[in-house]
Amino acid sequence: MRRALSLGALILIFFCAVQAVHAGTFYLHDHPSYWWYVVDNPAFSVIVPSTGQNYIERSIFGLDSLLITFQDGTISMEVNAQPGTDVEAVRSSLEARYKPLVKDVTILSNQEITTSNNLKCHFYAYEATGANGKKVMLRAVFFQRGDYVVYLTYFLESAQFRDDTREYWIRAVNGFEWN
């Protein structure tokens, strides 16, 4: 009986693990510092850094996301996909998520832009003072198509937004495409 229960538990754990990583697939990019991250539903691909320390795919209440962390977790990039068409509601919820942790917020951008792939998206960015007393930055772009909003976010200290970390963001935004 114990053996059967143990076997059943192992099969359940394996099944749950397989289900947890269904969000996307990584493919080699022409440049060794990047990967293509490809998702089937909604169908899109984005260029993400291959130099992250952690890559975590997760699904929370219908929000599928890839979390990439750098420099011991002090920098986070997310690729998020969720059902819906209201970009402003998604942007507002993202802003509210971190509101208790920041003060002296300065909006850097809150406008529609066009990427290098000729895709229109909403770009939102701010600088603020974080709970750690340092100048921090939130950057986000929101792409809407059909019944989905796909958005990329970048969280980091403002002083870190330079060199490779700046290029990672620019590549992700401009490399996004609907499949």
PDB file of C-alpha atoms in Angstrom:
ATOM      1  CA  MET A   1       0.000   0.000   0.000  1.00  0.00           C
ATOM      2  CA  ARG A   2       2.823   2.424   0.911  1.00  0.00           C
ATOM      3  CA  ARG A   3       4.616   1.571  -2.295  1.00  0.00           C
ATOM      4  CA  ALA A   4       1.491   2.324  -4.341  1.00  0.00           C
ATOM      5  CA  LEU A   5       0.973   5.639  -2.534  1.00  0.00           C
ATOM      6  CA  SER A   6       4.621   6.586  -3.009  1.00  0.00           C
ATOM      7  CA  LEU A   7       4.456   5.739  -6.701  1.00  0.00           C
ATOM      8  CA  GLY A   8       1.237   7.731  -7.034  1.00  0.00           C
ATOM      9  CA  ALA A   9       2.807  10.714  -5.263  1.00  0.00           C
ATOM     10  CA  LEU A  10       5.862  10.590  -7.549  1.00  0.00           C
ATOM     11  CA  ILE A  11       3.666  10.484 -10.656  1.00  0.00           C
ATOM     12  CA  LEU A  12       1.633  13.425  -9.342  1.00  0.00           C
ATOM     13  CA  ILE A  13       4.789  15.437  -8.600  1.00  0.00           C
ATOM     14  CA  PHE A  14       6.145  14.684 -12.073  1.00  0.00           C
ATOM     15  CA  PHE A  15       2.829  15.650 -13.697  1.00  0.00           C
ATOM     16  CA  CYS A  16       2.709  18.941 -11.730  1.00  0.00           C
ATOM     17  CA  ALA A  17       6.321  19.721 -12.632  1.00  0.00           C
ATOM     18  CA  VAL A  18       5.601  19.161 -16.327  1.00  0.00           C
ATOM     19  CA  GLN A  19       2.530  21.404 -16.095  1.00  0.00           C
ATOM     20  CA  ALA A  20       4.484  24.174 -14.367  1.00  0.00           C
ATOM     21  CA  VAL A  21       6.917  24.694 -17.239  1.00  0.00           C
ATOM     22  CA  HIS A  22       4.485  24.810 -20.151  1.00  0.00           C
ATOM     23  CA  ALA A  23       4.623  28.583 -20.641  1.00  0.00           C
ATOM     24  CA  GLY A  24       7.422  28.914 -23.195  1.00  0.00           C
ATOM     25  CA  THR A  25      10.467  27.477 -24.864  1.00  0.00           C
ATOM     26  CA  PHE A  26      13.995  28.863 -25.128  1.00  0.00           C
ATOM     27  CA  TYR A  27      15.851  28.811 -28.453  1.00  0.00           C
ATOM     28  CA  LEU A  28      19.373  29.843 -29.351  1.00  0.00           C
ATOM     29  CA  HIS A  29      19.811  33.366 -30.682  1.00  0.00           C
ATOM     30  CA  ASP A  30      22.470  34.521 -33.155  1.00  0.00           C
ATOM     31  CA  HIS A  31      24.176  36.391 -30.305  1.00  0.00           C
ATOM     32  CA  PRO A  32      25.441  34.209 -27.403  1.00  0.00           C
ATOM     33  CA  SER A  33      24.249  36.720 -24.775  1.00  0.00           C
ATOM     34  CA  TYR A  34      20.594  36.167 -25.752  1.00  0.00           C
ATOM     35  CA  TRP A  35      17.921  33.522 -26.235  1.00  0.00           C
ATOM     36  CA  TRP A  36      14.613  33.580 -28.017  1.00  0.00           C
ATOM     37  CA  TYR A  37      11.760  32.942 -25.599  1.00  0.00           C
ATOM     38  CA  VAL A  38       8.779  31.613 -27.570  1.00  0.00           C
ATOM     39  CA  VAL A  39       5.239  31.180 -26.237  1.00  0.00           C
ATOM     40  CA  ASP A  40       2.417  29.412 -28.109  1.00  0.00           C
ATOM     41  CA  ASN A  41      -0.666  30.977 -26.491  1.00  0.00           C
ATOM     42  CA  PRO A  42      -0.746  33.846 -27.064  1.00  0.00           C
ATOM     43  CA  ALA A  43       1.754  33.349 -29.873  1.00  0.00           C
ATOM     44  CA  PHE A  44       4.731  35.651 -29.378  1.00  0.00           C
ATOM     45  CA  SER A  45       8.491  35.639 -29.056  1.00  0.00           C
ATOM     46  CA  VAL A  46      10.906  37.936 -27.288  1.00  0.00           C
ATOM     47  CA  ILE A  47      14.675  38.187 -27.043  1.00  0.00           C
ATOM     48  CA  VAL A  48      15.826  37.641 -23.444  1.00  0.00           C
ATOM     49  CA  PRO A  49      19.321  37.690 -21.932  1.00  0.00           C
ATOM     50  CA  SER A  50      21.023  34.303 -21.590  1.00  0.00           C
ATOM     51  CA  THR A  51      23.138  35.651 -18.731  1.00  0.00           C
ATOM     52  CA  GLY A  52      20.519  35.670 -15.964  1.00  0.00           C
ATOM     53  CA  GLN A  53      21.087  33.866 -12.690  1.00  0.00           C
ATOM     54  CA  ASN A  54      17.554  32.480 -12.381  1.00  0.00           C
ATOM     55  CA  TYR A  55      14.769  31.731 -14.862  1.00  0.00           C
ATOM     56  CA  ILE A  56      11.414  30.968 -13.286  1.00  0.00           C
ATOM     57  CA  GLU A  57       8.250  30.270 -15.261  1.00  0.00           C
ATOM     58  CA  ARG A  58       5.059  30.533 -13.289  1.00  0.00           C
ATOM     59  CA  SER A  59       1.313  30.912 -13.651  1.00  0.00           C
ATOM     60  CA  ILE A  60      -0.649  32.894 -11.076  1.00  0.00           C
ATOM     61  CA  PHE A  61      -4.431  33.367 -11.464  1.00  0.00           C
ATOM     62  CA  GLY A  62      -4.176  33.284 -15.279  1.00  0.00           C
ATOM     63  CA  LEU A  63      -1.028  35.425 -15.482  1.00  0.00           C
ATOM     64  CA  ASP A  64       1.739  33.436 -17.137  1.00  0.00           C
ATOM     65  CA  SER A  65       5.182  34.884 -16.581  1.00  0.00           C
ATOM     66  CA  LEU A  66       8.869  34.331 -16.936  1.00  0.00           C
ATOM     67  CA  LEU A  67      10.972  35.915 -14.193  1.00  0.00           C
ATOM     68  CA  ILE A  68      14.672  36.464 -14.890  1.00  0.00           C
ATOM     69  CA  THR A  69      16.946  37.738 -12.127  1.00  0.00           C
ATOM     70  CA  PHE A  70      20.444  39.216 -12.325  1.00  0.00           C
ATOM     71  CA  GLN A  71      23.108  40.364  -9.859  1.00  0.00           C
ATOM     72  CA  ASP A  72      21.870  38.383  -6.866  1.00  0.00           C
ATOM     73  CA  GLY A  73      18.249  39.349  -7.507  1.00  0.00           C
ATOM     74  CA  THR A  74      18.792  43.120  -7.491  1.00  0.00           C
ATOM     75  CA  ILE A  75      17.662  43.285 -11.131  1.00  0.00           C
ATOM     76  CA  SER A  76      14.498  41.552 -12.362  1.00  0.00           C
ATOM     77  CA  MET A  77      13.075  41.241 -15.839  1.00  0.00           C
ATOM     78  CA  GLU A  78       9.637  39.737 -16.391  1.00  0.00           C
ATOM     79  CA  VAL A  79       7.785  38.582 -19.481  1.00  0.00           C
ATOM     80  CA  ASN A  80       4.075  38.452 -18.643  1.00  0.00           C
ATOM     81  CA  ALA A  81       1.030  37.325 -20.632  1.00  0.00           C
ATOM     82  CA  GLN A  82      -2.532  37.579 -19.411  1.00  0.00           C
ATOM     83  CA  PRO A  83      -6.029  37.478 -20.847  1.00  0.00           C
ATOM     84  CA  GLY A  84      -7.620  40.867 -21.444  1.00  0.00           C
ATOM     85  CA  THR A  85      -7.629  43.910 -23.634  1.00  0.00           C
ATOM     86  CA  ASP A  86      -7.398  46.811 -21.147  1.00  0.00           C
ATOM     87  CA  VAL A  87      -3.759  47.902 -21.167  1.00  0.00           C
ATOM     88  CA  GLU A  88      -4.451  50.781 -18.770  1.00  0.00           C
ATOM     89  CA  ALA A  89      -5.947  48.423 -16.169  1.00  0.00           C
ATOM     90  CA  VAL A  90      -2.863  46.185 -16.399  1.00  0.00           C
ATOM     91  CA  ARG A  91      -0.525  49.193 -16.167  1.00  0.00           C
ATOM     92  CA  SER A  92      -2.421  50.568 -13.161  1.00  0.00           C
ATOM     93  CA  SER A  93      -2.282  47.214 -11.363  1.00  0.00           C
ATOM     94  CA  LEU A  94       1.477  47.019 -11.954  1.00  0.00           C
ATOM     95  CA  GLU A  95       1.911  50.525 -10.566  1.00  0.00           C
ATOM     96  CA  ALA A  96      -0.242  49.691  -7.511  1.00  0.00           C
ATOM     97  CA  ARG A  97       1.728  46.486  -6.864  1.00  0.00           C
ATOM     98  CA  TYR A  98       4.854  48.429  -5.919  1.00  0.00           C
ATOM     99  CA  LYS A  99       3.308  51.665  -4.637  1.00  0.00           C
ATOM    100  CA  PRO A 100       3.872  50.784  -0.942  1.00  0.00           C
ATOM    101  CA  LEU A 101       7.605  50.327  -1.604  1.00  0.00           C
ATOM    102  CA  VAL A 102       8.373  53.599  -3.381  1.00  0.00           C
ATOM    103  CA  LYS A 103       8.102  57.318  -2.687  1.00  0.00           C
ATOM    104  CA  ASP A 104       8.941  60.488  -4.581  1.00  0.00           C
ATOM    105  CA  VAL A 105       7.843  58.907  -7.860  1.00  0.00           C
ATOM    106  CA  THR A 106       8.817  60.716 -11.054  1.00  0.00           C
ATOM    107  CA  ILE A 107       7.079  59.457 -14.196  1.00  0.00           C
ATOM    108  CA  LEU A 108       9.653  59.231 -16.993  1.00  0.00           C
ATOM    109  CA  SER A 109       7.258  58.061 -19.686  1.00  0.00           C
ATOM    110  CA  ASN A 110       3.596  57.107 -20.055  1.00  0.00           C
ATOM    111  CA  GLN A 111       2.966  57.017 -23.798  1.00  0.00           C
ATOM    112  CA  GLU A 112       2.569  54.928 -26.920  1.00  0.00           C
ATOM    113  CA  ILE A 113       5.778  54.096 -28.763  1.00  0.00           C
ATOM    114  CA  THR A 114       6.685  52.090 -31.867  1.00  0.00           C
ATOM    115  CA  THR A 115       9.387  49.418 -31.572  1.00  0.00           C
ATOM    116  CA  SER A 116      12.073  48.607 -34.118  1.00  0.00           C
ATOM    117  CA  ASN A 117       9.794  45.764 -35.287  1.00  0.00           C
ATOM    118  CA  ASN A 118       7.186  48.447 -36.101  1.00  0.00           C
ATOM    119  CA  LEU A 119       4.859  47.324 -33.284  1.00  0.00           C
ATOM    120  CA  LYS A 120       2.903  49.863 -31.290  1.00  0.00           C
ATOM    121  CA  CYS A 121       2.990  49.414 -27.538  1.00  0.00           C
ATOM    122  CA  HIS A 122       2.467  51.438 -24.392  1.00  0.00           C
ATOM    123  CA  PHE A 123       5.693  52.412 -22.608  1.00  0.00           C
ATOM    124  CA  TYR A 124       5.580  53.278 -18.916  1.00  0.00           C
ATOM    125  CA  ALA A 125       8.590  54.116 -16.751  1.00  0.00           C
ATOM    126  CA  TYR A 126       9.274  55.816 -13.456  1.00  0.00           C
ATOM    127  CA  GLU A 127      12.085  56.576 -11.052  1.00  0.00           C
ATOM    128  CA  ALA A 128      11.500  56.709  -7.326  1.00  0.00           C
ATOM    129  CA  THR A 129      13.140  56.257  -3.974  1.00  0.00           C
ATOM    130  CA  GLY A 130      12.840  52.624  -2.933  1.00  0.00           C
ATOM    131  CA  ALA A 131      12.231  51.266   0.541  1.00  0.00           C
ATOM    132  CA  ASN A 132      16.002  50.640   0.610  1.00  0.00           C
ATOM    133  CA  GLY A 133      16.620  54.418   0.272  1.00  0.00           C
ATOM    134  CA  LYS A 134      18.131  54.045  -3.218  1.00  0.00           C
ATOM    135  CA  LYS A 135      16.961  55.517  -6.510  1.00  0.00           C
ATOM    136  CA  VAL A 136      15.027  52.756  -8.278  1.00  0.00           C
ATOM    137  CA  MET A 137      13.459  52.343 -11.682  1.00  0.00           C
ATOM    138  CA  LEU A 138      10.474  50.526 -13.128  1.00  0.00           C
ATOM    139  CA  ARG A 139      10.238  50.166 -16.918  1.00  0.00           C
ATOM    140  CA  ALA A 140       7.389  48.407 -18.696  1.00  0.00           C
ATOM    141  CA  VAL A 141       6.021  47.962 -22.216  1.00  0.00           C
ATOM    142  CA  PHE A 142       2.543  46.615 -22.935  1.00  0.00           C
ATOM    143  CA  PHE A 143       1.580  44.891 -26.196  1.00  0.00           C
ATOM    144  CA  GLN A 144      -2.076  44.112 -26.807  1.00  0.00           C
ATOM    145  CA  ARG A 145      -3.420  41.755 -29.463  1.00  0.00           C
ATOM    146  CA  GLY A 146      -6.646  39.804 -29.633  1.00  0.00           C
ATOM    147  CA  ASP A 147      -7.699  38.829 -26.131  1.00  0.00           C
ATOM    148  CA  TYR A 148      -4.247  39.177 -24.527  1.00  0.00           C
ATOM    149  CA  VAL A 149      -1.935  41.745 -23.053  1.00  0.00           C
ATOM    150  CA  VAL A 150       1.722  40.769 -23.095  1.00  0.00           C
ATOM    151  CA  TYR A 151       4.030  43.010 -21.145  1.00  0.00           C
ATOM    152  CA  LEU A 152       7.691  43.193 -20.257  1.00  0.00           C
ATOM    153  CA  THR A 153       8.892  44.734 -17.002  1.00  0.00           C
ATOM    154  CA  TYR A 154      12.298  45.675 -15.674  1.00  0.00           C
ATOM    155  CA  PHE A 155      12.992  46.474 -12.000  1.00  0.00           C
ATOM    156  CA  LEU A 156      16.381  47.789 -10.926  1.00  0.00           C
ATOM    157  CA  GLU A 157      18.287  50.537  -9.176  1.00  0.00           C
ATOM    158  CA  SER A 158      18.556  53.525 -11.489  1.00  0.00           C
ATOM    159  CA  ALA A 159      22.366  53.479 -11.371  1.00  0.00           C
ATOM    160  CA  GLN A 160      22.329  49.920 -12.765  1.00  0.00           C
ATOM    161  CA  PHE A 161      20.546  50.934 -15.978  1.00  0.00           C
ATOM    162  CA  ARG A 162      23.683  51.161 -18.094  1.00  0.00           C
ATOM    163  CA  ASP A 163      25.933  49.024 -20.275  1.00  0.00           C
ATOM    164  CA  ASP A 164      24.686  45.419 -20.643  1.00  0.00           C
ATOM    165  CA  THR A 165      21.689  45.841 -18.329  1.00  0.00           C
ATOM    166  CA  ARG A 166      20.447  48.736 -20.483  1.00  0.00           C
ATOM    167  CA  GLU A 167      21.040  46.738 -23.659  1.00  0.00           C
ATOM    168  CA  TYR A 168      19.101  43.740 -22.275  1.00  0.00           C
ATOM    169  CA  TRP A 169      16.015  45.934 -21.924  1.00  0.00           C
ATOM    170  CA  ILE A 170      16.364  47.586 -25.322  1.00  0.00           C
ATOM    171  CA  ARG A 171      16.811  44.206 -27.045  1.00  0.00           C
ATOM    172  CA  ALA A 172      13.795  42.696 -25.280  1.00  0.00           C
ATOM    173  CA  VAL A 173      11.503  45.594 -26.174  1.00  0.00           C
ATOM    174  CA  ASN A 174      12.618  45.928 -29.775  1.00  0.00           C
ATOM    175  CA  GLY A 175      12.923  42.183 -30.348  1.00  0.00           C
ATOM    176  CA  PHE A 176       9.348  41.414 -29.289  1.00  0.00           C
ATOM    177  CA  GLU A 177       7.157  40.035 -32.055  1.00  0.00           C
ATOM    178  CA  TRP A 178       3.772  38.394 -32.445  1.00  0.00           C
ATOM    179  CA  ASN A 179       4.003  34.944 -34.073  1.00  0.00           C
TER     180      ASN A 179
END
